[in-house]
């Protein structure tokens, strides 16, 4: 089994790589709709809308204008979270969201921490860098590094 290390993770906000990331989290949830009716002996549920929330903690740097400078409560952002670094190939998640919280936390025995909360807007996309596999009912396109590898009917 492959082991992935948190220390290899990378976070980008609006295309800028955040420095001094301590941790990040993404939680996806899916709603269900109860379609049970008279005569059923157990509840029947169907899948409905999905959503996600996320967050991260970084060492606070008020001079980081290109990364932390974009993190303002109410701001709409795009972000990418690379779970094991951003070298090819690497799994990552990206999406859009709204900054819903920004906490500055200080302790007498630690550097100042900046804790950011994100409410997702739209779908969270799960991908592998440098590789795209697109399948439809009529064909499959496999692409890597800007080159088309195969097109199958």
Short mmCIF file of N, CA, C and O in Angstrom, two decimals, residues 11-106:
data_model
loop_
_atom_site.label_atom_id
_atom_site.label_comp_id
_atom_site.label_asym_id
_atom_site.label_seq_id
_atom_site.Cartn_x
_atom_site.Cartn_y
_atom_site.Cartn_z
N UNK A 11 -1.45 23.98 -1.58
CA UNK A 11 -2.73 24.66 -1.74
C UNK A 11 -2.51 25.92 -2.58
O UNK A 11 -1.56 26.67 -2.34
N UNK A 12 -3.39 26.11 -3.56
CA UNK A 12 -3.36 27.33 -4.37
C UNK A 12 -4.69 28.05 -4.24
O UNK A 12 -5.74 27.42 -4.27
N UNK A 13 -4.63 29.37 -4.11
CA UNK A 13 -5.82 30.21 -4.07
C UNK A 13 -5.69 31.21 -5.21
O UNK A 13 -4.68 31.93 -5.29
N UNK A 14 -6.67 31.23 -6.11
CA UNK A 14 -6.65 32.10 -7.29
C UNK A 14 -5.34 31.96 -8.07
O UNK A 14 -4.79 32.93 -8.57
N UNK A 15 -4.83 30.74 -8.12
CA UNK A 15 -3.62 30.44 -8.89
C UNK A 15 -2.31 30.64 -8.14
O UNK A 15 -1.27 30.19 -8.59
N UNK A 16 -2.34 31.31 -7.00
CA UNK A 16 -1.12 31.56 -6.22
C UNK A 16 -0.94 30.46 -5.18
O UNK A 16 -1.87 30.11 -4.46
N UNK A 17 0.27 29.92 -5.10
CA UNK A 17 0.58 28.88 -4.10
C UNK A 17 0.72 29.52 -2.73
O UNK A 17 1.49 30.48 -2.57
N UNK A 18 -0.04 29.02 -1.77
CA UNK A 18 0.08 29.52 -0.40
C UNK A 18 1.34 28.95 0.23
O UNK A 18 1.65 27.77 0.08
N UNK A 19 2.06 29.78 0.95
CA UNK A 19 3.25 29.33 1.64
C UNK A 19 2.90 29.01 3.09
O UNK A 19 1.90 29.49 3.62
N UNK A 20 3.68 28.17 3.70
CA UNK A 20 3.54 27.82 5.12
C UNK A 20 2.19 27.22 5.47
O UNK A 20 1.59 27.54 6.50
N UNK A 21 1.68 26.33 4.60
CA UNK A 21 0.42 25.64 4.89
C UNK A 21 0.67 24.61 5.99
O UNK A 21 1.60 23.82 5.90
N UNK A 22 -0.17 24.62 7.00
CA UNK A 22 -0.06 23.66 8.10
C UNK A 22 -0.96 22.46 7.88
O UNK A 22 -0.59 21.33 8.17
N UNK A 23 -2.17 22.71 7.37
CA UNK A 23 -3.11 21.62 7.11
C UNK A 23 -4.22 22.13 6.20
O UNK A 23 -4.39 23.33 6.03
N UNK A 24 -4.95 21.20 5.62
CA UNK A 24 -6.14 21.55 4.86
C UNK A 24 -7.14 20.42 5.01
O UNK A 24 -6.80 19.30 5.41
N UNK A 25 -8.40 20.72 4.70
CA UNK A 25 -9.45 19.71 4.76
C UNK A 25 -10.50 20.01 3.71
O UNK A 25 -10.73 21.17 3.36
N UNK A 26 -11.11 18.97 3.20
CA UNK A 26 -12.24 19.09 2.29
C UNK A 26 -13.26 18.05 2.73
O UNK A 26 -12.91 16.89 2.97
N UNK A 27 -14.50 18.48 2.85
CA UNK A 27 -15.58 17.55 3.20
C UNK A 27 -16.69 17.68 2.17
O UNK A 27 -17.26 18.75 2.01
N UNK A 28 -16.95 16.59 1.47
CA UNK A 28 -18.04 16.54 0.50
C UNK A 28 -19.24 15.86 1.15
O UNK A 28 -19.08 14.89 1.87
N UNK A 29 -20.41 16.38 0.88
CA UNK A 29 -21.62 15.75 1.39
C UNK A 29 -22.64 15.65 0.26
O UNK A 29 -22.59 16.40 -0.71
N UNK A 30 -23.53 14.73 0.41
CA UNK A 30 -24.60 14.54 -0.57
C UNK A 30 -25.94 14.50 0.13
O UNK A 30 -26.10 13.81 1.14
N UNK A 31 -26.89 15.25 -0.39
CA UNK A 31 -28.25 15.25 0.15
C UNK A 31 -29.02 14.07 -0.41
O UNK A 31 -28.69 13.54 -1.48
N UNK A 32 -30.02 13.68 0.32
CA UNK A 32 -30.93 12.64 -0.16
C UNK A 32 -32.37 13.15 -0.03
O UNK A 32 -32.65 14.07 0.75
N UNK A 33 -33.22 12.55 -0.79
CA UNK A 33 -34.65 12.87 -0.74
C UNK A 33 -35.40 11.59 -0.38
O UNK A 33 -35.19 10.55 -1.01
N UNK A 34 -36.23 11.70 0.62
CA UNK A 34 -37.03 10.55 1.04
C UNK A 34 -38.23 10.43 0.10
O UNK A 34 -39.06 11.34 0.02
N UNK A 35 -38.31 9.32 -0.62
CA UNK A 35 -39.43 9.09 -1.55
C UNK A 35 -40.30 7.92 -1.07
O UNK A 35 -41.02 7.32 -1.86
N UNK A 36 -40.23 7.65 0.23
CA UNK A 36 -41.05 6.59 0.79
C UNK A 36 -42.53 6.95 0.63
O UNK A 36 -42.89 8.13 0.54
N UNK A 37 -43.34 5.94 0.61
CA UNK A 37 -44.78 6.16 0.45
C UNK A 37 -45.54 5.12 1.25
O UNK A 37 -44.97 4.17 1.78
N UNK A 38 -46.84 5.31 1.32
CA UNK A 38 -47.67 4.35 2.05
C UNK A 38 -47.49 2.97 1.44
O UNK A 38 -47.43 2.82 0.22
N UNK A 39 -47.36 2.00 2.32
CA UNK A 39 -47.20 0.63 1.86
C UNK A 39 -45.75 0.15 1.89
O UNK A 39 -45.50 -1.04 1.81
N UNK A 40 -44.77 1.06 2.00
CA UNK A 40 -43.37 0.62 2.10
C UNK A 40 -43.06 0.27 3.55
O UNK A 40 -43.63 0.84 4.48
N UNK A 41 -42.17 -0.69 3.75
CA UNK A 41 -41.82 -1.12 5.10
C UNK A 41 -40.50 -0.52 5.56
O UNK A 41 -40.12 -0.66 6.72
N UNK A 42 -39.79 0.14 4.66
CA UNK A 42 -38.54 0.80 5.01
C UNK A 42 -38.42 2.08 4.17
O UNK A 42 -39.00 2.17 3.09
N UNK A 43 -37.72 3.02 4.67
CA UNK A 43 -37.56 4.28 3.94
C UNK A 43 -36.81 4.05 2.63
O UNK A 43 -35.90 3.24 2.55
N UNK A 44 -37.21 4.79 1.61
CA UNK A 44 -36.54 4.75 0.30
C UNK A 44 -35.99 6.15 0.05
O UNK A 44 -36.72 7.13 0.11
N UNK A 45 -34.69 6.23 -0.19
CA UNK A 45 -34.04 7.51 -0.43
C UNK A 45 -33.38 7.51 -1.79
O UNK A 45 -32.89 6.48 -2.26
N UNK A 46 -33.36 8.67 -2.41
CA UNK A 46 -32.65 8.84 -3.68
C UNK A 46 -31.64 9.98 -3.50
O UNK A 46 -31.83 10.89 -2.69
N UNK A 47 -30.58 9.90 -4.27
CA UNK A 47 -29.54 10.91 -4.23
C UNK A 47 -30.05 12.24 -4.76
O UNK A 47 -30.86 12.29 -5.69
N UNK A 48 -29.56 13.33 -4.20
CA UNK A 48 -29.97 14.66 -4.63
C UNK A 48 -28.73 15.52 -4.84
O UNK A 48 -27.77 15.07 -5.45
N UNK A 49 -28.72 16.71 -4.32
CA UNK A 49 -27.62 17.66 -4.52
C UNK A 49 -26.40 17.31 -3.67
O UNK A 49 -26.52 16.75 -2.59
N UNK A 50 -25.23 17.68 -4.17
CA UNK A 50 -24.00 17.52 -3.39
C UNK A 50 -23.45 18.91 -3.06
O UNK A 50 -23.80 19.91 -3.69
N UNK A 51 -22.61 18.96 -2.06
CA UNK A 51 -21.98 20.22 -1.69
C UNK A 51 -20.65 19.90 -1.00
O UNK A 51 -20.35 18.74 -0.70
N UNK A 52 -19.86 20.94 -0.76
CA UNK A 52 -18.60 20.73 -0.05
C UNK A 52 -18.22 21.97 0.74
O UNK A 52 -18.64 23.08 0.44
N UNK A 53 -17.47 21.73 1.78
CA UNK A 53 -16.85 22.79 2.57
C UNK A 53 -15.38 22.43 2.70
O UNK A 53 -14.99 21.26 2.53
N UNK A 54 -14.59 23.41 2.99
CA UNK A 54 -13.16 23.16 3.16
C UNK A 54 -12.54 24.19 4.07
O UNK A 54 -13.21 25.14 4.52
N UNK A 55 -11.29 24.00 4.29
CA UNK A 55 -10.57 24.95 5.12
C UNK A 55 -9.10 24.64 5.15
O UNK A 55 -8.65 23.59 4.64
N UNK A 56 -8.34 25.55 5.70
CA UNK A 56 -6.90 25.36 5.82
C UNK A 56 -6.37 26.24 6.93
O UNK A 56 -7.02 27.22 7.33
N UNK A 57 -5.21 25.88 7.41
CA UNK A 57 -4.48 26.70 8.37
C UNK A 57 -3.10 26.97 7.79
O UNK A 57 -2.48 26.07 7.23
N UNK A 58 -2.65 28.22 7.93
CA UNK A 58 -1.32 28.61 7.45
C UNK A 58 -0.69 29.47 8.53
O UNK A 58 -1.38 30.00 9.41
N UNK A 59 0.64 29.61 8.47
CA UNK A 59 1.27 30.60 9.32
C UNK A 59 0.92 31.96 8.73
O UNK A 59 1.06 32.20 7.54
N UNK A 60 0.41 32.85 9.55
CA UNK A 60 -0.08 34.15 9.12
C UNK A 60 1.06 35.00 8.56
O UNK A 60 2.13 35.12 9.15
N UNK A 61 0.82 35.56 7.38
CA UNK A 61 1.80 36.43 6.72
C UNK A 61 1.05 37.58 6.06
O UNK A 61 0.60 37.47 4.93
N UNK A 62 0.90 38.70 6.75
CA UNK A 62 0.14 39.83 6.21
C UNK A 62 0.79 40.45 4.97
O UNK A 62 0.15 41.22 4.26
N UNK A 63 2.04 40.11 4.68
CA UNK A 63 2.73 40.66 3.51
C UNK A 63 2.58 39.77 2.28
O UNK A 63 3.05 40.12 1.20
N UNK A 64 1.93 38.60 2.42
CA UNK A 64 1.72 37.68 1.30
C UNK A 64 0.53 38.16 0.47
O UNK A 64 -0.57 37.64 0.58
N UNK A 65 0.76 39.17 -0.37
CA UNK A 65 -0.33 39.79 -1.13
C UNK A 65 -0.92 38.88 -2.20
O UNK A 65 -2.09 38.97 -2.53
N UNK A 66 -0.13 37.97 -2.76
CA UNK A 66 -0.65 37.15 -3.85
C UNK A 66 -1.35 35.89 -3.38
O UNK A 66 -2.08 35.27 -4.13
N UNK A 67 -1.18 35.47 -2.15
CA UNK A 67 -1.83 34.27 -1.64
C UNK A 67 -2.81 34.62 -0.55
O UNK A 67 -4.03 34.66 -0.76
N UNK A 68 -2.29 34.92 0.63
CA UNK A 68 -3.17 35.25 1.76
C UNK A 68 -3.91 36.56 1.53
O UNK A 68 -4.97 36.78 2.10
N UNK A 69 -3.39 37.42 0.67
CA UNK A 69 -4.05 38.69 0.38
C UNK A 69 -5.42 38.52 -0.27
O UNK A 69 -6.27 39.40 -0.18
N UNK A 70 -5.64 37.37 -0.94
CA UNK A 70 -6.93 37.10 -1.58
C UNK A 70 -7.95 36.52 -0.61
O UNK A 70 -9.10 36.29 -0.97
N UNK A 71 -7.53 36.27 0.63
CA UNK A 71 -8.40 35.62 1.60
C UNK A 71 -9.06 36.68 2.49
O UNK A 71 -8.49 37.15 3.46
N UNK A 72 -10.26 37.07 2.07
CA UNK A 72 -11.05 38.07 2.78
C UNK A 72 -12.46 37.49 2.90
O UNK A 72 -13.00 36.96 1.92
N UNK A 73 -13.03 37.55 4.08
CA UNK A 73 -14.37 37.00 4.28
C UNK A 73 -15.33 37.61 3.25
O UNK A 73 -15.36 38.82 3.05
N UNK A 74 -16.07 36.74 2.57
CA UNK A 74 -17.01 37.15 1.54
C UNK A 74 -16.42 37.09 0.13
O UNK A 74 -17.17 37.17 -0.84
N UNK A 75 -15.11 36.94 0.01
CA UNK A 75 -14.47 36.89 -1.31
C UNK A 75 -14.76 35.57 -2.00
O UNK A 75 -14.77 34.51 -1.37
N UNK A 76 -15.02 35.64 -3.30
CA UNK A 76 -15.16 34.44 -4.12
C UNK A 76 -13.79 34.07 -4.65
O UNK A 76 -13.07 34.92 -5.16
N UNK A 77 -13.41 32.80 -4.48
CA UNK A 77 -12.08 32.35 -4.88
C UNK A 77 -12.18 31.07 -5.71
O UNK A 77 -13.20 30.39 -5.71
N UNK A 78 -11.10 30.77 -6.38
CA UNK A 78 -10.89 29.43 -6.94
C UNK A 78 -9.74 28.85 -6.15
O UNK A 78 -8.86 29.58 -5.67
N UNK A 79 -9.74 27.55 -5.98
CA UNK A 79 -8.66 26.93 -5.21
C UNK A 79 -8.36 25.55 -5.76
O UNK A 79 -9.18 24.92 -6.42
N UNK A 80 -7.14 25.12 -5.50
CA UNK A 80 -6.70 23.77 -5.84
C UNK A 80 -5.99 23.22 -4.62
O UNK A 80 -5.19 23.91 -3.99
N UNK A 81 -6.29 21.98 -4.28
CA UNK A 81 -5.64 21.30 -3.16
C UNK A 81 -4.97 20.05 -3.72
O UNK A 81 -5.64 19.16 -4.25
N UNK A 82 -3.65 20.01 -3.65
CA UNK A 82 -2.86 18.87 -4.12
C UNK A 82 -2.49 18.04 -2.91
O UNK A 82 -1.77 18.50 -2.03
N UNK A 83 -2.97 16.82 -2.86
CA UNK A 83 -2.78 15.99 -1.66
C UNK A 83 -1.35 15.49 -1.50
O UNK A 83 -0.93 15.20 -0.39
N UNK A 84 -0.60 15.37 -2.60
CA UNK A 84 0.76 14.84 -2.49
C UNK A 84 1.73 15.63 -3.37
O UNK A 84 2.55 15.07 -4.07
N UNK A 85 1.61 16.95 -3.35
CA UNK A 85 2.46 17.80 -4.18
C UNK A 85 1.85 18.03 -5.53
O UNK A 85 0.86 17.40 -5.90
N UNK A 86 2.43 18.94 -6.30
CA UNK A 86 1.84 19.28 -7.59
C UNK A 86 2.70 18.86 -8.78
O UNK A 86 2.58 19.39 -9.87
N UNK A 87 3.57 17.87 -8.58
CA UNK A 87 4.33 17.33 -9.70
C UNK A 87 3.48 16.28 -10.40
O UNK A 87 2.59 15.68 -9.81
N UNK A 88 3.74 16.05 -11.66
CA UNK A 88 2.93 15.12 -12.46
C UNK A 88 3.40 13.70 -12.22
O UNK A 88 4.59 13.45 -12.25
N UNK A 89 2.55 12.70 -12.08
CA UNK A 89 1.11 12.86 -11.84
C UNK A 89 0.82 13.04 -10.37
O UNK A 89 1.50 12.46 -9.53
N UNK A 90 -0.17 13.82 -10.06
CA UNK A 90 -0.58 14.04 -8.67
C UNK A 90 -2.08 14.23 -8.63
O UNK A 90 -2.66 14.88 -9.49
N UNK A 91 -2.73 13.64 -7.63
CA UNK A 91 -4.17 13.81 -7.46
C UNK A 91 -4.41 15.17 -6.82
O UNK A 91 -3.70 15.59 -5.93
N UNK A 92 -5.43 15.85 -7.33
CA UNK A 92 -5.80 17.12 -6.71
C UNK A 92 -7.29 17.37 -6.85
O UNK A 92 -7.98 16.71 -7.62
N UNK A 93 -7.75 18.33 -6.07
CA UNK A 93 -9.15 18.73 -6.05
C UNK A 93 -9.19 20.23 -6.34
O UNK A 93 -8.33 20.97 -5.86
N UNK A 94 -10.15 20.65 -7.13
CA UNK A 94 -10.28 22.09 -7.36
C UNK A 94 -11.74 22.47 -7.47
O UNK A 94 -12.60 21.64 -7.76
N UNK A 95 -11.97 23.76 -7.21
CA UNK A 95 -13.33 24.26 -7.28
C UNK A 95 -13.37 25.74 -6.97
O UNK A 95 -12.33 26.41 -6.85
N UNK A 96 -14.57 26.24 -6.82
CA UNK A 96 -14.79 27.63 -6.45
C UNK A 96 -15.49 27.66 -5.11
O UNK A 96 -16.18 26.72 -4.74
N UNK A 97 -15.30 28.75 -4.42
CA UNK A 97 -15.95 28.86 -3.13
C UNK A 97 -15.96 30.29 -2.62
O UNK A 97 -15.44 31.20 -3.28
N UNK A 98 -16.54 30.46 -1.48
CA UNK A 98 -16.62 31.75 -0.81
C UNK A 98 -15.95 31.62 0.54
O UNK A 98 -16.20 30.66 1.28
N UNK A 99 -15.08 32.57 0.87
CA UNK A 99 -14.45 32.58 2.19
C UNK A 99 -15.52 32.92 3.22
O UNK A 99 -16.14 33.99 3.16
N UNK A 100 -15.79 31.98 4.14
CA UNK A 100 -16.85 32.20 5.13
C UNK A 100 -16.29 32.49 6.52
O UNK A 100 -17.03 32.93 7.40
N UNK A 101 -14.99 32.26 6.71
CA UNK A 101 -14.38 32.61 8.00
C UNK A 101 -12.88 32.78 7.83
O UNK A 101 -12.25 32.15 6.97
N UNK A 102 -12.32 33.67 8.64
CA UNK A 102 -10.88 33.90 8.67
C UNK A 102 -10.51 34.25 10.10
O UNK A 102 -10.93 35.29 10.61
N UNK A 103 -9.79 33.35 10.76
CA UNK A 103 -9.45 33.52 12.16
C UNK A 103 -7.94 33.66 12.32
O UNK A 103 -7.18 32.85 11.77
N UNK A 104 -7.52 34.66 13.04
CA UNK A 104 -6.11 34.80 13.40
C UNK A 104 -5.99 34.31 14.83
O UNK A 104 -6.67 34.80 15.72
N UNK A 105 -5.13 33.31 15.03
CA UNK A 105 -4.99 32.68 16.34
C UNK A 105 -3.54 32.78 16.81
O UNK A 105 -2.64 32.35 16.10
N UNK A 106 -3.36 33.34 17.98
CA UNK A 106 -2.01 33.51 18.52
C UNK A 106 -1.91 32.85 19.88
O UNK A 106 -2.87 32.82 20.65
#
